Amino acid sequence: MGRAIASADQSKAIAIPLLNVSPPMKNTLHKDFSKMNNENLFTAALNALTNNGCPVELAQEAASIVANDDPYQPDLGRTLEQQQIIREALPYLQSRIYDQFETIDSTPNPLTHGQFLGNFGAELPDETIWRLGEGDSTALNDITDDATRDKANNIFTRLEELGAWE
């Protein structure tokens, strides 16, 4: 395990052992974004996040996670740390559907929209909240976190019992 260094006299080659030494690293974690299951999805997610003001490092991490999701695994095969990264990136993908309303009272159903927006505004995409506020129970299926889905289901059921969408 060495490399021969040739001298002027080829019969006197010297073997110098090669050491596998890496240069000192800073205390930052380097992520390898070159290994993607779906490179197109990585690129699309990265562009969507960075175009909406997401910090580049967070955008790269979130895009990498999404590009490597496994639909056959629970939680798409994401670790708890990866799920947290996705939660941090989600606000940058909000549609801003509520921006068209001056106040919650100007939404089609202020009671229901107010309930869902107030309880889940920081956790769920605006589209999901909007659909829940409009009485679309299928939006509950889009909520991946069990505790959040249970809470949303409880609120939805109570509002339904009150006749909020009649």
Short mmCIF file of C-alpha atoms in Angstrom, two decimals:
data_model
loop_
_atom_site.label_atom_id
_atom_site.label_comp_id
_atom_site.label_asym_id
_atom_site.label_seq_id
_atom_site.Cartn_x
_atom_site.Cartn_y
_atom_site.Cartn_z
CA MET A 1 0.00 0.00 0.00
CA GLY A 2 2.17 2.74 -1.20
CA ARG A 3 3.20 4.68 -4.20
CA ALA A 4 6.58 4.24 -5.75
CA ILE A 5 8.50 7.44 -6.31
CA ALA A 6 10.83 7.11 -9.19
CA SER A 7 14.32 8.40 -8.88
CA ALA A 8 16.81 9.06 -11.64
CA ASP A 9 17.99 5.50 -11.11
CA GLN A 10 14.87 3.34 -11.66
CA SER A 11 16.36 0.52 -9.58
CA LYS A 12 16.14 2.71 -6.44
CA ALA A 13 12.41 3.42 -6.32
CA ILE A 14 11.20 4.33 -2.86
CA ALA A 15 7.80 3.19 -1.57
CA ILE A 16 6.00 5.89 0.38
CA PRO A 17 2.88 4.75 2.23
CA LEU A 18 -0.31 6.62 1.33
CA LEU A 19 -2.29 7.86 4.27
CA ASN A 20 -6.02 8.28 3.99
CA VAL A 21 -6.17 11.69 5.63
CA SER A 22 -8.97 14.15 5.02
CA PRO A 23 -8.44 17.86 5.43
CA PRO A 24 -9.81 19.23 8.70
CA MET A 25 -13.53 19.96 8.48
CA LYS A 26 -15.37 22.84 10.04
CA ASN A 27 -18.13 22.02 12.50
CA THR A 28 -20.66 22.07 9.68
CA LEU A 29 -22.35 19.01 8.33
CA HIS A 30 -21.86 18.56 4.61
CA LYS A 31 -24.84 17.00 2.88
CA ASP A 32 -24.41 14.99 -0.29
CA PHE A 33 -27.30 16.03 -2.52
CA SER A 34 -26.06 14.00 -5.48
CA LYS A 35 -27.89 10.78 -4.50
CA MET A 36 -31.53 11.28 -5.38
CA ASN A 37 -34.23 8.74 -6.14
CA ASN A 38 -36.00 11.42 -8.18
CA GLU A 39 -33.72 14.19 -9.38
CA ASN A 40 -36.54 16.02 -11.19
CA LEU A 41 -38.56 16.17 -7.98
CA PHE A 42 -35.49 17.43 -6.11
CA THR A 43 -35.01 20.23 -8.66
CA ALA A 44 -38.69 21.18 -8.67
CA ALA A 45 -38.90 21.23 -4.86
CA LEU A 46 -35.66 23.17 -4.54
CA ASN A 47 -36.84 25.78 -7.06
CA ALA A 48 -40.28 26.09 -5.47
CA LEU A 49 -38.78 26.59 -2.02
CA THR A 50 -36.00 29.00 -2.97
CA ASN A 51 -38.33 31.01 -5.24
CA ASN A 52 -40.54 31.58 -2.21
CA GLY A 53 -37.72 32.81 0.02
CA CYS A 54 -36.72 29.59 1.78
CA PRO A 55 -33.09 29.64 2.97
CA VAL A 56 -30.97 27.60 0.53
CA GLU A 57 -29.69 25.10 3.10
CA LEU A 58 -33.20 24.32 4.37
CA ALA A 59 -34.50 24.14 0.79
CA GLN A 60 -31.77 21.67 -0.20
CA GLU A 61 -32.43 19.45 2.80
CA ALA A 62 -36.21 19.46 2.28
CA ALA A 63 -35.90 18.85 -1.47
CA SER A 64 -33.53 15.96 -0.82
CA ILE A 65 -35.97 14.40 1.62
CA VAL A 66 -38.90 14.74 -0.77
CA ALA A 67 -36.87 13.36 -3.68
CA ASN A 68 -36.06 10.27 -1.65
CA ASP A 69 -39.54 9.61 -0.22
CA ASP A 70 -40.69 6.00 -0.30
CA PRO A 71 -44.47 5.83 -0.75
CA TYR A 72 -44.49 2.23 0.49
CA GLN A 73 -43.05 3.13 3.90
CA PRO A 74 -44.88 4.66 6.87
CA ASP A 75 -44.34 8.44 6.92
CA LEU A 76 -42.80 8.04 3.45
CA GLY A 77 -39.74 6.52 5.13
CA ARG A 78 -38.88 9.85 6.78
CA THR A 79 -37.11 10.00 10.13
CA LEU A 80 -38.43 12.30 12.86
CA GLU A 81 -35.61 14.73 12.04
CA GLN A 82 -36.59 14.71 8.35
CA GLN A 83 -40.25 15.27 9.25
CA GLN A 84 -39.22 18.32 11.29
CA ILE A 85 -37.22 19.71 8.36
CA ILE A 86 -40.27 19.34 6.11
CA ARG A 87 -42.44 21.12 8.71
CA GLU A 88 -39.93 24.00 8.75
CA ALA A 89 -39.99 24.24 4.95
CA LEU A 90 -43.79 24.01 4.50
CA PRO A 91 -44.57 27.67 5.23
CA TYR A 92 -42.53 28.63 2.15
CA LEU A 93 -44.93 26.62 -0.01
CA GLN A 94 -48.10 28.24 1.27
CA SER A 95 -50.42 29.37 -1.50
CA ARG A 96 -51.42 32.49 0.39
CA ILE A 97 -55.07 31.75 -0.46
CA TYR A 98 -56.14 33.80 2.56
CA ASP A 99 -54.26 36.87 1.31
CA GLN A 100 -57.22 37.75 -0.90
CA PHE A 101 -59.36 38.41 2.18
CA GLU A 102 -59.00 41.54 4.25
CA THR A 103 -60.14 39.74 7.42
CA ILE A 104 -61.28 36.26 8.37
CA ASP A 105 -64.82 37.69 8.42
CA SER A 106 -64.67 38.18 4.65
CA THR A 107 -64.09 34.47 3.98
CA PRO A 108 -67.11 32.44 2.80
CA ASN A 109 -67.50 30.86 6.25
CA PRO A 110 -65.69 32.87 8.94
CA LEU A 111 -66.50 30.45 11.78
CA THR A 112 -65.01 27.37 10.13
CA HIS A 113 -62.11 29.11 8.43
CA GLY A 114 -61.28 30.88 11.68
CA GLN A 115 -61.27 27.61 13.59
CA PHE A 116 -58.98 25.78 11.18
CA LEU A 117 -56.72 28.73 10.42
CA GLY A 118 -56.33 29.57 14.09
CA ASN A 119 -55.54 25.99 15.08
CA PHE A 120 -53.42 24.89 12.13
CA GLY A 121 -52.09 28.01 10.40
CA ALA A 122 -48.49 27.21 11.33
CA GLU A 123 -48.76 23.46 10.72
CA LEU A 124 -50.75 22.81 7.56
CA PRO A 125 -50.68 24.15 4.01
CA ASP A 126 -53.23 26.86 3.29
CA GLU A 127 -54.95 24.65 0.69
CA THR A 128 -55.66 21.99 3.31
CA ILE A 129 -56.94 24.57 5.78
CA TRP A 130 -59.09 26.16 3.07
CA ARG A 131 -60.63 22.82 2.12
CA LEU A 132 -61.36 22.02 5.77
CA GLY A 133 -62.91 25.45 6.23
CA GLU A 134 -65.12 24.80 3.22
CA GLY A 135 -66.34 21.52 4.75
CA ASP A 136 -64.28 19.12 2.61
CA SER A 137 -63.64 16.14 4.89
CA THR A 138 -61.27 14.54 2.34
CA ALA A 139 -58.73 17.21 3.32
CA LEU A 140 -58.24 15.27 6.57
CA ASN A 141 -56.53 12.55 4.49
CA ASP A 142 -53.83 15.05 3.49
CA ILE A 143 -52.70 15.48 7.10
CA THR A 144 -49.81 13.07 7.72
CA ASP A 145 -49.22 13.72 11.42
CA ASP A 146 -51.57 11.53 13.48
CA ALA A 147 -52.02 13.97 16.37
CA THR A 148 -52.71 16.88 14.01
CA ARG A 149 -55.15 14.81 11.95
CA ASP A 150 -56.99 13.70 15.13
CA LYS A 151 -57.27 17.29 16.35
CA ALA A 152 -58.51 18.48 12.94
CA ASN A 153 -60.99 15.60 12.78
CA ASN A 154 -62.36 16.50 16.22
CA ILE A 155 -62.84 20.14 15.22
CA PHE A 156 -64.36 19.12 11.88
CA THR A 157 -66.81 16.74 13.58
CA ARG A 158 -67.89 19.37 16.13
CA LEU A 159 -68.44 21.96 13.42
CA GLU A 160 -70.38 19.43 11.36
CA GLU A 161 -72.58 18.60 14.38
CA LEU A 162 -73.25 22.33 14.80
CA GLY A 163 -74.41 22.52 11.18
CA ALA A 164 -71.63 24.93 10.22
CA TRP A 165 -71.82 24.06 6.52
CA GLU A 166 -75.60 23.86 6.14
#
